[in-house]
């Protein structure tokens, strides 16, 4: 009996060891498999692989690797040989996305493809004309003059919601026999709560400066011409302080490059107008008629020459300096071209477009391979901070596109006429806002329209 017990005990030990070893082998195999190690039975070796995580908006798009249909989004494509793949993502009725993606061993390469309708719906936001529409610094309001039975100064709110709830123009001030808001220029306060309606005579001299509270309706605004210089100087100081705070993390070489793009400061210590393209002008040049000694004032919304993305992790700027570093290095760009500097990865990307030779404007906020961006009119950030909205004037008519921040994947959204380079993305990212006459009769005033992106 004792011999039998000893044999059974020995068998139990052996079985336990075998089970333990089997569990360890399976666990190790699972770990290596999860990390992308794949056995190659032809060579008898274990190969290290990588993977691609492909996501798209909208989902359900086909994913091609080197022109071979592989899967549909959202998906993870595993056990890929480390190399560069040509990845194409397509969905019927939407723009295509294409890029060369490098797959490294043991790492995941993430794709977030944004696809837009090839035939977007276009809807009017105004119907009685929109004169000199001007976007607020926070990108959530448009102020403009309008004609019609209720002619006056209007505010169009842009709520950060997918649906257009609450997007109804409200009348801030009515026209009077002396005041016609369709002839005014608008200067926003840095906090987007006040705006100056500025009027000029036939010679271009400033005659009236009416301060508007954007949170009140049907108001009788005060003329602040006497205190205009002090008001604009105070606003500029606020803009300067905000810009300096944001630029703390930006490399000095980037700051130096943008400063070369700025003209010398004008009288009164005011910052000069930034030489950067955006969606429309936010300029205020005040030559007050009653005092010819007052300086010409320019309110500059980008005193450092840096336009930060909505998440403040990337910077759009115009480089006027020849950098001693690599054109695509960590802190150097190509002189005379627009650049995007990524503060997280510390990489600089040169956009495939050159600076305009004509006077450029400033404003707040505002497939496959490198995009061709000749004849640039305006450029501004898309709300996801990963794309840019670009307006161009190529031969044959106007064109509005969305590109990735590195200059790749140009996706044409709209082809046709638009006015005053007024083009930017709604804060929700669901549509573009443009100023155009579209199908109106010739001679009719332009109106604001939304171009649906979903």
Short mmCIF file of C-alpha atoms in Angstrom, two decimals:
data_model
loop_
_atom_site.label_atom_id
_atom_site.label_comp_id
_atom_site.label_asym_id
_atom_site.label_seq_id
_atom_site.Cartn_x
_atom_site.Cartn_y
_atom_site.Cartn_z
CA UNK A 1 0.00 0.00 0.00
CA UNK A 2 2.79 2.35 0.88
CA UNK A 3 4.37 1.76 -2.53
CA UNK A 4 1.07 2.55 -4.28
CA UNK A 5 0.65 5.73 -2.25
CA UNK A 6 4.18 6.81 -3.09
CA UNK A 7 3.58 6.24 -6.80
CA UNK A 8 0.29 8.18 -6.70
CA UNK A 9 1.99 11.02 -4.84
CA UNK A 10 4.78 11.09 -7.41
CA UNK A 11 2.23 11.13 -10.25
CA UNK A 12 0.37 14.02 -8.63
CA UNK A 13 3.58 16.03 -8.39
CA UNK A 14 4.40 15.33 -12.04
CA UNK A 15 0.87 16.24 -13.16
CA UNK A 16 0.96 19.42 -11.09
CA UNK A 17 4.30 20.40 -12.61
CA UNK A 18 3.03 19.70 -16.12
CA UNK A 19 -0.13 21.73 -15.51
CA UNK A 20 1.89 24.61 -14.05
CA UNK A 21 4.34 24.56 -16.94
CA UNK A 22 1.45 24.42 -19.43
CA UNK A 23 -0.23 27.41 -17.79
CA UNK A 24 3.03 29.37 -17.84
CA UNK A 25 3.65 28.51 -21.48
CA UNK A 26 0.11 29.50 -22.47
CA UNK A 27 0.34 32.71 -20.43
CA UNK A 28 3.68 33.64 -21.97
CA UNK A 29 2.36 32.83 -25.44
CA UNK A 30 -0.69 34.99 -24.79
CA UNK A 31 1.49 37.85 -23.57
CA UNK A 32 3.79 37.65 -26.58
CA UNK A 33 0.79 37.29 -28.90
CA UNK A 34 -0.87 40.33 -27.36
CA UNK A 35 2.34 42.33 -27.78
CA UNK A 36 2.37 41.50 -31.48
CA UNK A 37 4.87 38.64 -31.64
CA UNK A 38 3.88 36.24 -34.40
CA UNK A 39 5.51 32.90 -35.26
CA UNK A 40 6.76 32.53 -38.82
CA UNK A 41 6.48 28.81 -39.54
CA UNK A 42 8.39 29.14 -42.81
CA UNK A 43 11.52 30.49 -41.20
CA UNK A 44 10.97 29.05 -37.75
CA UNK A 45 11.36 32.48 -36.19
CA UNK A 46 9.13 34.66 -34.04
CA UNK A 47 8.53 38.01 -35.74
CA UNK A 48 7.74 41.27 -33.96
CA UNK A 49 4.74 43.10 -35.44
CA UNK A 50 2.77 46.31 -35.00
CA UNK A 51 -0.84 47.32 -35.37
CA UNK A 52 -3.05 50.10 -36.72
CA UNK A 53 -6.05 51.44 -34.82
CA UNK A 54 -8.28 52.96 -37.50
CA UNK A 55 -11.18 55.17 -36.46
CA UNK A 56 -13.30 57.40 -38.65
CA UNK A 57 -16.15 59.87 -38.39
CA UNK A 58 -18.58 58.64 -39.59
CA UNK A 59 -17.89 54.98 -38.86
CA UNK A 60 -18.41 52.11 -41.28
CA UNK A 61 -15.79 53.28 -43.77
CA UNK A 62 -13.69 50.78 -45.71
CA UNK A 63 -10.01 50.55 -44.80
CA UNK A 64 -7.46 49.76 -47.51
CA UNK A 65 -3.83 48.85 -46.77
CA UNK A 66 -1.63 49.16 -49.84
CA UNK A 67 -4.80 49.15 -52.00
CA UNK A 68 -6.07 45.94 -50.38
CA UNK A 69 -9.43 46.02 -48.58
CA UNK A 70 -8.69 44.97 -45.03
CA UNK A 71 -11.51 45.96 -42.70
CA UNK A 72 -14.06 48.65 -41.85
CA UNK A 73 -13.91 51.37 -39.21
CA UNK A 74 -13.75 51.45 -36.33
CA UNK A 75 -11.23 48.62 -36.21
CA UNK A 76 -7.83 47.39 -35.06
CA UNK A 77 -5.62 45.74 -37.67
CA UNK A 78 -3.07 43.52 -35.94
CA UNK A 79 0.12 41.58 -36.72
CA UNK A 80 1.39 43.97 -39.33
CA UNK A 81 4.95 43.79 -40.56
CA UNK A 82 6.84 46.91 -39.43
CA UNK A 83 7.01 49.18 -42.48
CA UNK A 84 5.21 52.12 -44.09
CA UNK A 85 1.71 51.39 -45.39
CA UNK A 86 -0.43 53.43 -47.75
CA UNK A 87 -3.70 53.61 -45.84
CA UNK A 88 -6.91 54.72 -47.56
CA UNK A 89 -10.27 55.11 -45.85
CA UNK A 90 -13.41 55.47 -47.99
CA UNK A 91 -17.14 55.70 -47.45
CA UNK A 92 -19.70 56.21 -50.19
CA UNK A 93 -20.95 59.80 -50.31
CA UNK A 94 -17.98 61.14 -48.32
CA UNK A 95 -14.52 62.46 -49.07
CA UNK A 96 -11.69 59.92 -49.04
CA UNK A 97 -8.82 59.92 -46.53
CA UNK A 98 -5.34 58.72 -47.47
CA UNK A 99 -1.96 58.81 -45.77
CA UNK A 100 1.32 56.91 -45.49
CA UNK A 101 1.36 55.39 -42.00
CA UNK A 102 4.51 53.97 -40.47
CA UNK A 103 3.99 50.83 -38.39
CA UNK A 104 6.64 50.10 -35.77
CA UNK A 105 7.19 46.84 -33.89
CA UNK A 106 5.30 46.49 -30.60
CA UNK A 107 3.53 49.85 -31.13
CA UNK A 108 0.06 50.96 -32.22
CA UNK A 109 -0.33 53.56 -34.97
CA UNK A 110 -3.58 55.46 -34.43
CA UNK A 111 -5.68 56.95 -37.22
CA UNK A 112 -8.55 59.39 -36.67
CA UNK A 113 -9.98 60.08 -40.10
CA UNK A 114 -12.55 62.84 -40.49
CA UNK A 115 -14.73 62.37 -43.59
CA UNK A 116 -17.05 65.03 -45.00
CA UNK A 117 -20.07 64.81 -47.35
CA UNK A 118 -19.20 65.24 -51.03
CA UNK A 119 -22.52 67.06 -51.62
CA UNK A 120 -23.17 68.99 -48.39
CA UNK A 121 -26.49 70.63 -47.64
CA UNK A 122 -26.43 74.44 -47.70
CA UNK A 123 -28.94 76.46 -45.63
CA UNK A 124 -29.44 80.23 -45.22
CA UNK A 125 -28.85 81.70 -41.76
CA UNK A 126 -29.98 85.20 -42.75
CA UNK A 127 -32.41 86.40 -45.44
CA UNK A 128 -32.38 90.22 -45.32
CA UNK A 129 -28.69 90.67 -46.04
CA UNK A 130 -25.62 90.49 -43.85
CA UNK A 131 -23.37 93.56 -44.08
CA UNK A 132 -19.79 93.34 -42.80
CA UNK A 133 -20.35 90.25 -40.62
CA UNK A 134 -17.64 90.03 -37.98
CA UNK A 135 -16.79 87.02 -35.83
CA UNK A 136 -16.24 87.49 -32.10
CA UNK A 137 -12.82 86.65 -30.56
CA UNK A 138 -14.26 83.58 -28.82
CA UNK A 139 -15.80 82.36 -32.09
CA UNK A 140 -19.33 82.06 -30.68
CA UNK A 141 -21.06 85.13 -32.16
CA UNK A 142 -21.38 87.03 -35.43
CA UNK A 143 -22.41 90.67 -35.52
CA UNK A 144 -23.67 92.29 -38.72
CA UNK A 145 -25.88 95.01 -40.17
CA UNK A 146 -29.15 94.13 -41.91
CA UNK A 147 -31.77 95.81 -44.08
CA UNK A 148 -35.52 95.22 -44.28
CA UNK A 149 -38.46 96.23 -42.12
CA UNK A 150 -36.45 95.64 -38.95
CA UNK A 151 -33.17 97.04 -40.23
CA UNK A 152 -30.42 97.43 -37.68
CA UNK A 153 -27.58 95.71 -35.87
CA UNK A 154 -27.97 91.97 -35.36
CA UNK A 155 -26.17 89.28 -33.38
CA UNK A 156 -26.17 85.67 -34.55
CA UNK A 157 -25.22 83.30 -31.69
CA UNK A 158 -23.30 80.14 -32.58
CA UNK A 159 -24.03 77.68 -29.75
CA UNK A 160 -21.58 74.81 -29.43
CA UNK A 161 -24.24 72.19 -30.09
CA UNK A 162 -24.72 69.86 -33.05
CA UNK A 163 -28.27 71.10 -33.64
CA UNK A 164 -29.00 74.72 -34.50
CA UNK A 165 -31.14 75.30 -31.41
CA UNK A 166 -30.85 78.89 -30.23
CA UNK A 167 -29.20 79.99 -33.48
CA UNK A 168 -31.66 82.82 -34.15
CA UNK A 169 -30.47 86.37 -34.91
CA UNK A 170 -31.42 88.95 -32.31
CA UNK A 171 -31.77 92.69 -32.87
CA UNK A 172 -29.31 94.66 -30.73
CA UNK A 173 -30.08 98.16 -32.04
CA UNK A 174 -32.39 99.57 -34.70
CA UNK A 175 -31.36 101.82 -37.54
CA UNK A 176 -32.20 105.52 -37.15
CA UNK A 177 -32.30 108.39 -39.68
CA UNK A 178 -28.72 109.18 -38.58
CA UNK A 179 -27.36 105.67 -37.99
CA UNK A 180 -27.29 102.90 -40.62
CA UNK A 181 -25.56 99.79 -39.26
CA UNK A 182 -25.11 98.34 -42.74
CA UNK A 183 -22.39 100.97 -43.21
CA UNK A 184 -20.55 100.27 -39.96
CA UNK A 185 -17.33 98.41 -39.19
CA UNK A 186 -17.26 96.37 -36.00
CA UNK A 187 -14.52 96.07 -33.38
CA UNK A 188 -14.96 93.34 -30.78
CA UNK A 189 -13.82 93.63 -27.19
CA UNK A 190 -11.43 90.83 -26.12
CA UNK A 191 -14.12 89.26 -23.89
CA UNK A 192 -16.67 89.18 -26.75
CA UNK A 193 -19.26 90.97 -24.59
CA UNK A 194 -18.99 94.40 -26.18
CA UNK A 195 -18.48 95.68 -29.70
CA UNK A 196 -17.84 99.11 -31.19
CA UNK A 197 -19.86 100.07 -34.27
CA UNK A 198 -17.64 102.49 -36.14
CA UNK A 199 -18.86 104.85 -38.86
CA UNK A 200 -16.82 106.83 -41.40
CA UNK A 201 -17.60 109.80 -43.61
CA UNK A 202 -16.97 109.90 -47.35
CA UNK A 203 -13.33 110.85 -46.76
CA UNK A 204 -12.75 107.87 -44.51
CA UNK A 205 -12.65 109.86 -41.27
CA UNK A 206 -14.24 108.27 -38.22
CA UNK A 207 -17.40 110.14 -37.23
CA UNK A 208 -19.12 107.91 -34.65
CA UNK A 209 -18.12 105.04 -32.36
CA UNK A 210 -21.12 103.42 -30.71
CA UNK A 211 -20.48 100.96 -27.86
CA UNK A 212 -22.84 97.98 -28.02
CA UNK A 213 -23.61 95.51 -25.23
CA UNK A 214 -24.09 92.17 -26.96
CA UNK A 215 -26.22 90.81 -24.11
CA UNK A 216 -28.93 93.47 -24.48
CA UNK A 217 -31.56 93.96 -27.19
CA UNK A 218 -33.18 97.06 -28.69
CA UNK A 219 -30.68 99.39 -27.00
CA UNK A 220 -29.67 103.00 -27.54
CA UNK A 221 -25.87 102.81 -27.58
CA UNK A 222 -23.58 105.60 -26.41
CA UNK A 223 -21.03 107.32 -28.62
CA UNK A 224 -17.56 106.80 -27.09
CA UNK A 225 -15.56 108.71 -29.70
CA UNK A 226 -14.10 110.96 -27.01
CA UNK A 227 -12.71 107.94 -25.12
CA UNK A 228 -12.02 105.71 -28.12
CA UNK A 229 -8.24 105.87 -27.83
CA UNK A 230 -8.29 104.90 -24.15
CA UNK A 231 -10.81 102.11 -24.78
CA UNK A 232 -8.83 100.53 -27.61
CA UNK A 233 -5.58 100.88 -25.70
CA UNK A 234 -7.12 99.05 -22.73
CA UNK A 235 -8.46 96.31 -24.99
CA UNK A 236 -5.08 95.92 -26.67
CA UNK A 237 -3.39 95.54 -23.29
CA UNK A 238 -5.79 92.71 -22.48
CA UNK A 239 -5.03 91.05 -25.81
CA UNK A 240 -1.28 91.46 -25.28
CA UNK A 241 -1.44 89.94 -21.79
CA UNK A 242 -3.46 86.95 -22.99
CA UNK A 243 -1.13 86.37 -25.95
CA UNK A 244 1.99 86.54 -23.79
CA UNK A 245 0.54 84.00 -21.35
CA UNK A 246 -0.30 81.57 -24.15
CA UNK A 247 3.11 81.90 -25.78
CA UNK A 248 5.12 80.95 -22.68
CA UNK A 249 5.49 77.33 -23.85
CA UNK A 250 6.33 78.25 -27.46
CA UNK A 251 10.04 77.96 -28.42
CA UNK A 252 11.83 81.28 -28.78
CA UNK A 253 12.80 80.45 -32.36
CA UNK A 254 9.11 80.29 -33.30
CA UNK A 255 8.40 83.60 -31.58
CA UNK A 256 11.33 85.24 -33.35
CA UNK A 257 10.12 83.97 -36.72
CA UNK A 258 6.65 85.45 -36.25
CA UNK A 259 7.90 88.80 -35.01
CA UNK A 260 9.62 89.37 -38.34
CA UNK A 261 6.19 89.12 -39.93
CA UNK A 262 4.87 92.06 -37.90
CA UNK A 263 5.27 95.68 -39.03
CA UNK A 264 6.82 98.14 -36.61
CA UNK A 265 4.59 99.37 -33.77
CA UNK A 266 2.51 102.39 -34.54
CA UNK A 267 2.11 105.50 -32.40
CA UNK A 268 0.62 105.27 -28.94
CA UNK A 269 2.31 101.98 -28.14
CA UNK A 270 -0.29 99.96 -30.04
CA UNK A 271 0.69 96.58 -31.45
CA UNK A 272 0.76 96.45 -35.23
CA UNK A 273 -1.52 94.30 -37.33
CA UNK A 274 -0.40 90.68 -37.51
CA UNK A 275 0.53 89.60 -41.02
CA UNK A 276 -1.50 86.38 -40.87
CA UNK A 277 -4.41 85.19 -42.96
CA UNK A 278 -7.65 84.30 -41.17
CA UNK A 279 -11.34 84.29 -41.97
CA UNK A 280 -12.08 88.02 -41.94
CA UNK A 281 -10.81 91.42 -40.81
CA UNK A 282 -10.98 92.57 -37.19
CA UNK A 283 -9.15 95.79 -37.90
CA UNK A 284 -9.89 99.15 -36.29
CA UNK A 285 -8.02 102.11 -37.70
CA UNK A 286 -9.31 105.24 -36.00
CA UNK A 287 -8.68 108.68 -37.37
CA UNK A 288 -11.04 110.72 -35.21
CA UNK A 289 -12.30 113.71 -37.15
CA UNK A 290 -12.46 116.07 -34.19
CA UNK A 291 -8.77 115.63 -33.32
CA UNK A 292 -6.39 115.24 -36.25
CA UNK A 293 -3.44 114.74 -33.88
CA UNK A 294 -4.72 111.38 -32.65
CA UNK A 295 -2.67 108.43 -33.92
CA UNK A 296 -3.97 105.75 -36.24
CA UNK A 297 -4.89 102.89 -33.94
CA UNK A 298 -4.89 99.24 -34.89
CA UNK A 299 -6.41 96.63 -32.63
CA UNK A 300 -4.35 93.48 -33.11
CA UNK A 301 -5.92 90.22 -31.98
CA UNK A 302 -2.66 88.29 -32.53
CA UNK A 303 0.11 90.52 -31.12
CA UNK A 304 2.61 87.65 -30.97
CA UNK A 305 1.78 86.48 -34.50
CA UNK A 306 0.69 83.10 -33.10
CA UNK A 307 -2.76 81.63 -33.72
CA UNK A 308 -3.40 78.84 -31.22
CA UNK A 309 -5.64 75.88 -31.93
CA UNK A 310 -8.81 75.59 -29.82
CA UNK A 311 -7.11 73.08 -27.48
CA UNK A 312 -4.04 75.38 -27.32
CA UNK A 313 -1.70 72.48 -28.21
CA UNK A 314 -0.78 73.66 -31.72
CA UNK A 315 0.23 77.00 -33.21
CA UNK A 316 -0.36 78.38 -36.69
CA UNK A 317 2.07 81.09 -37.72
CA UNK A 318 3.77 82.74 -40.67
CA UNK A 319 7.54 82.37 -40.79
CA UNK A 320 9.33 85.32 -42.42
CA UNK A 321 12.80 84.27 -41.23
CA UNK A 322 15.26 81.83 -42.76
CA UNK A 323 15.75 79.33 -39.96
CA UNK A 324 19.24 77.98 -39.20
CA UNK A 325 17.66 74.67 -38.23
CA UNK A 326 16.08 72.00 -40.35
CA UNK A 327 13.05 73.22 -42.34
CA UNK A 328 10.98 70.49 -40.74
CA UNK A 329 12.88 70.22 -37.50
CA UNK A 330 11.75 70.77 -33.96
CA UNK A 331 11.94 74.54 -33.99
CA UNK A 332 12.57 75.74 -37.50
CA UNK A 333 10.41 76.36 -40.55
CA UNK A 334 10.67 77.54 -44.15
CA UNK A 335 10.84 81.31 -44.51
CA UNK A 336 7.79 82.94 -46.08
CA UNK A 337 5.50 79.96 -45.51
CA UNK A 338 2.82 79.09 -43.02
CA UNK A 339 3.82 76.68 -40.29
CA UNK A 340 2.07 74.62 -37.65
CA UNK A 341 4.05 73.86 -34.52
CA UNK A 342 2.86 70.96 -32.35
CA UNK A 343 3.60 71.78 -28.71
CA UNK A 344 3.15 68.14 -27.60
CA UNK A 345 5.39 66.42 -30.13
CA UNK A 346 7.63 69.49 -30.58
CA UNK A 347 7.47 69.09 -34.35
CA UNK A 348 7.10 71.79 -36.98
CA UNK A 349 5.09 71.30 -40.18
CA UNK A 350 5.36 73.51 -43.26
CA UNK A 351 2.06 73.98 -45.04
CA UNK A 352 2.26 73.82 -48.84
CA UNK A 353 1.35 77.45 -49.38
CA UNK A 354 3.18 80.77 -49.50
CA UNK A 355 2.32 84.07 -47.89
CA UNK A 356 0.09 86.42 -49.84
CA UNK A 357 1.81 89.34 -51.46
CA UNK A 358 -1.20 91.60 -50.94
CA UNK A 359 -2.39 92.98 -47.60
CA UNK A 360 -3.52 90.11 -45.40
CA UNK A 361 -6.19 90.13 -42.74
CA UNK A 362 -6.59 89.08 -39.15
CA UNK A 363 -9.55 87.78 -37.18
CA UNK A 364 -10.18 85.93 -33.95
CA UNK A 365 -10.24 82.25 -33.78
CA UNK A 366 -10.38 82.07 -37.38
CA UNK A 367 -7.24 63.53 -50.20
CA UNK A 368 -3.92 62.14 -49.96
CA UNK A 369 -0.47 63.72 -50.04
CA UNK A 370 0.34 67.37 -49.44
CA UNK A 371 -2.52 69.72 -50.28
CA UNK A 372 -2.15 72.18 -53.15
CA UNK A 373 -3.01 75.47 -51.48
CA UNK A 374 -2.12 78.07 -54.08
CA UNK A 375 -4.16 81.30 -54.30
CA UNK A 376 -4.81 81.28 -50.57
CA UNK A 377 -7.46 83.69 -49.28
CA UNK A 378 -8.02 82.62 -45.68
CA UNK A 379 -7.00 79.94 -43.19
CA UNK A 380 -8.38 79.18 -39.72
CA UNK A 381 -8.56 76.35 -37.20
CA UNK A 382 -11.24 73.66 -37.28
CA UNK A 383 -12.72 73.02 -33.79
CA UNK A 384 -11.06 69.59 -33.36
CA UNK A 385 -7.60 71.26 -33.41
CA UNK A 386 -6.43 68.65 -35.89
CA UNK A 387 -7.61 70.34 -39.07
CA UNK A 388 -7.54 73.72 -40.81
CA UNK A 389 -10.23 75.42 -42.89
CA UNK A 390 -8.76 76.89 -46.08
CA UNK A 391 -10.35 79.29 -48.57
CA UNK A 392 -8.76 79.67 -52.00
CA UNK A 393 -9.44 81.42 -55.27
CA UNK A 394 -8.15 79.06 -57.96
CA UNK A 395 -8.90 79.65 -61.65
CA UNK A 396 -12.57 78.95 -62.23
CA UNK A 397 -13.97 80.12 -58.90
CA UNK A 398 -13.73 80.00 -55.13
CA UNK A 399 -12.97 76.84 -53.19
CA UNK A 400 -13.21 75.93 -49.52
CA UNK A 401 -11.33 72.90 -48.19
CA UNK A 402 -10.45 71.24 -44.91
CA UNK A 403 -6.92 69.88 -44.48
CA UNK A 404 -5.06 68.13 -41.69
CA UNK A 405 -2.81 70.36 -39.60
CA UNK A 406 0.31 68.92 -41.26
CA UNK A 407 -0.94 69.99 -44.70
CA UNK A 408 -2.12 66.57 -45.88
CA UNK A 409 -5.53 65.26 -46.99
CA UNK A 410 -7.08 68.22 -48.71
CA UNK A 411 -10.85 67.63 -48.79
CA UNK A 412 -12.86 70.07 -50.93
CA UNK A 413 -16.09 71.00 -49.14
CA UNK A 414 -17.51 73.82 -51.26
CA UNK A 415 -16.85 75.22 -54.72
CA UNK A 416 -18.45 78.52 -55.66
CA UNK A 417 -18.48 82.18 -54.81
CA UNK A 418 -18.18 83.61 -51.32
CA UNK A 419 -17.77 87.19 -50.15
CA UNK A 420 -15.04 89.03 -48.20
CA UNK A 421 -13.12 85.80 -47.45
CA UNK A 422 -15.70 85.19 -44.71
CA UNK A 423 -15.25 81.46 -44.09
CA UNK A 424 -14.88 79.62 -40.79
CA UNK A 425 -16.08 76.51 -38.96
CA UNK A 426 -18.99 76.56 -36.54
CA UNK A 427 -17.79 75.90 -32.94
CA UNK A 428 -19.57 72.52 -32.97
CA UNK A 429 -17.66 71.45 -36.10
CA UNK A 430 -20.92 70.37 -37.74
CA UNK A 431 -20.89 73.05 -40.45
CA UNK A 432 -19.04 75.88 -42.11
CA UNK A 433 -20.32 79.46 -42.09
CA UNK A 434 -19.86 81.46 -45.29
CA UNK A 435 -21.02 84.80 -46.71
CA UNK A 436 -22.39 84.55 -50.25
CA UNK A 437 -25.18 85.57 -52.60
CA UNK A 438 -25.57 81.98 -53.84
CA UNK A 439 -28.81 81.84 -55.92
CA UNK A 440 -29.99 85.36 -55.11
CA UNK A 441 -30.65 87.89 -57.84
CA UNK A 442 -27.70 89.94 -59.01
CA UNK A 443 -27.35 93.09 -56.94
CA UNK A 444 -28.90 91.49 -53.83
CA UNK A 445 -26.88 91.80 -50.60
CA UNK A 446 -25.00 88.68 -49.49
CA UNK A 447 -26.33 86.50 -46.68
CA UNK A 448 -24.84 84.09 -44.19
CA UNK A 449 -25.16 80.39 -45.05
CA UNK A 450 -24.25 77.17 -43.29
CA UNK A 451 -22.58 74.30 -45.16
CA UNK A 452 -23.45 71.03 -43.44
CA UNK A 453 -20.46 68.78 -42.64
CA UNK A 454 -22.33 65.81 -41.19
#
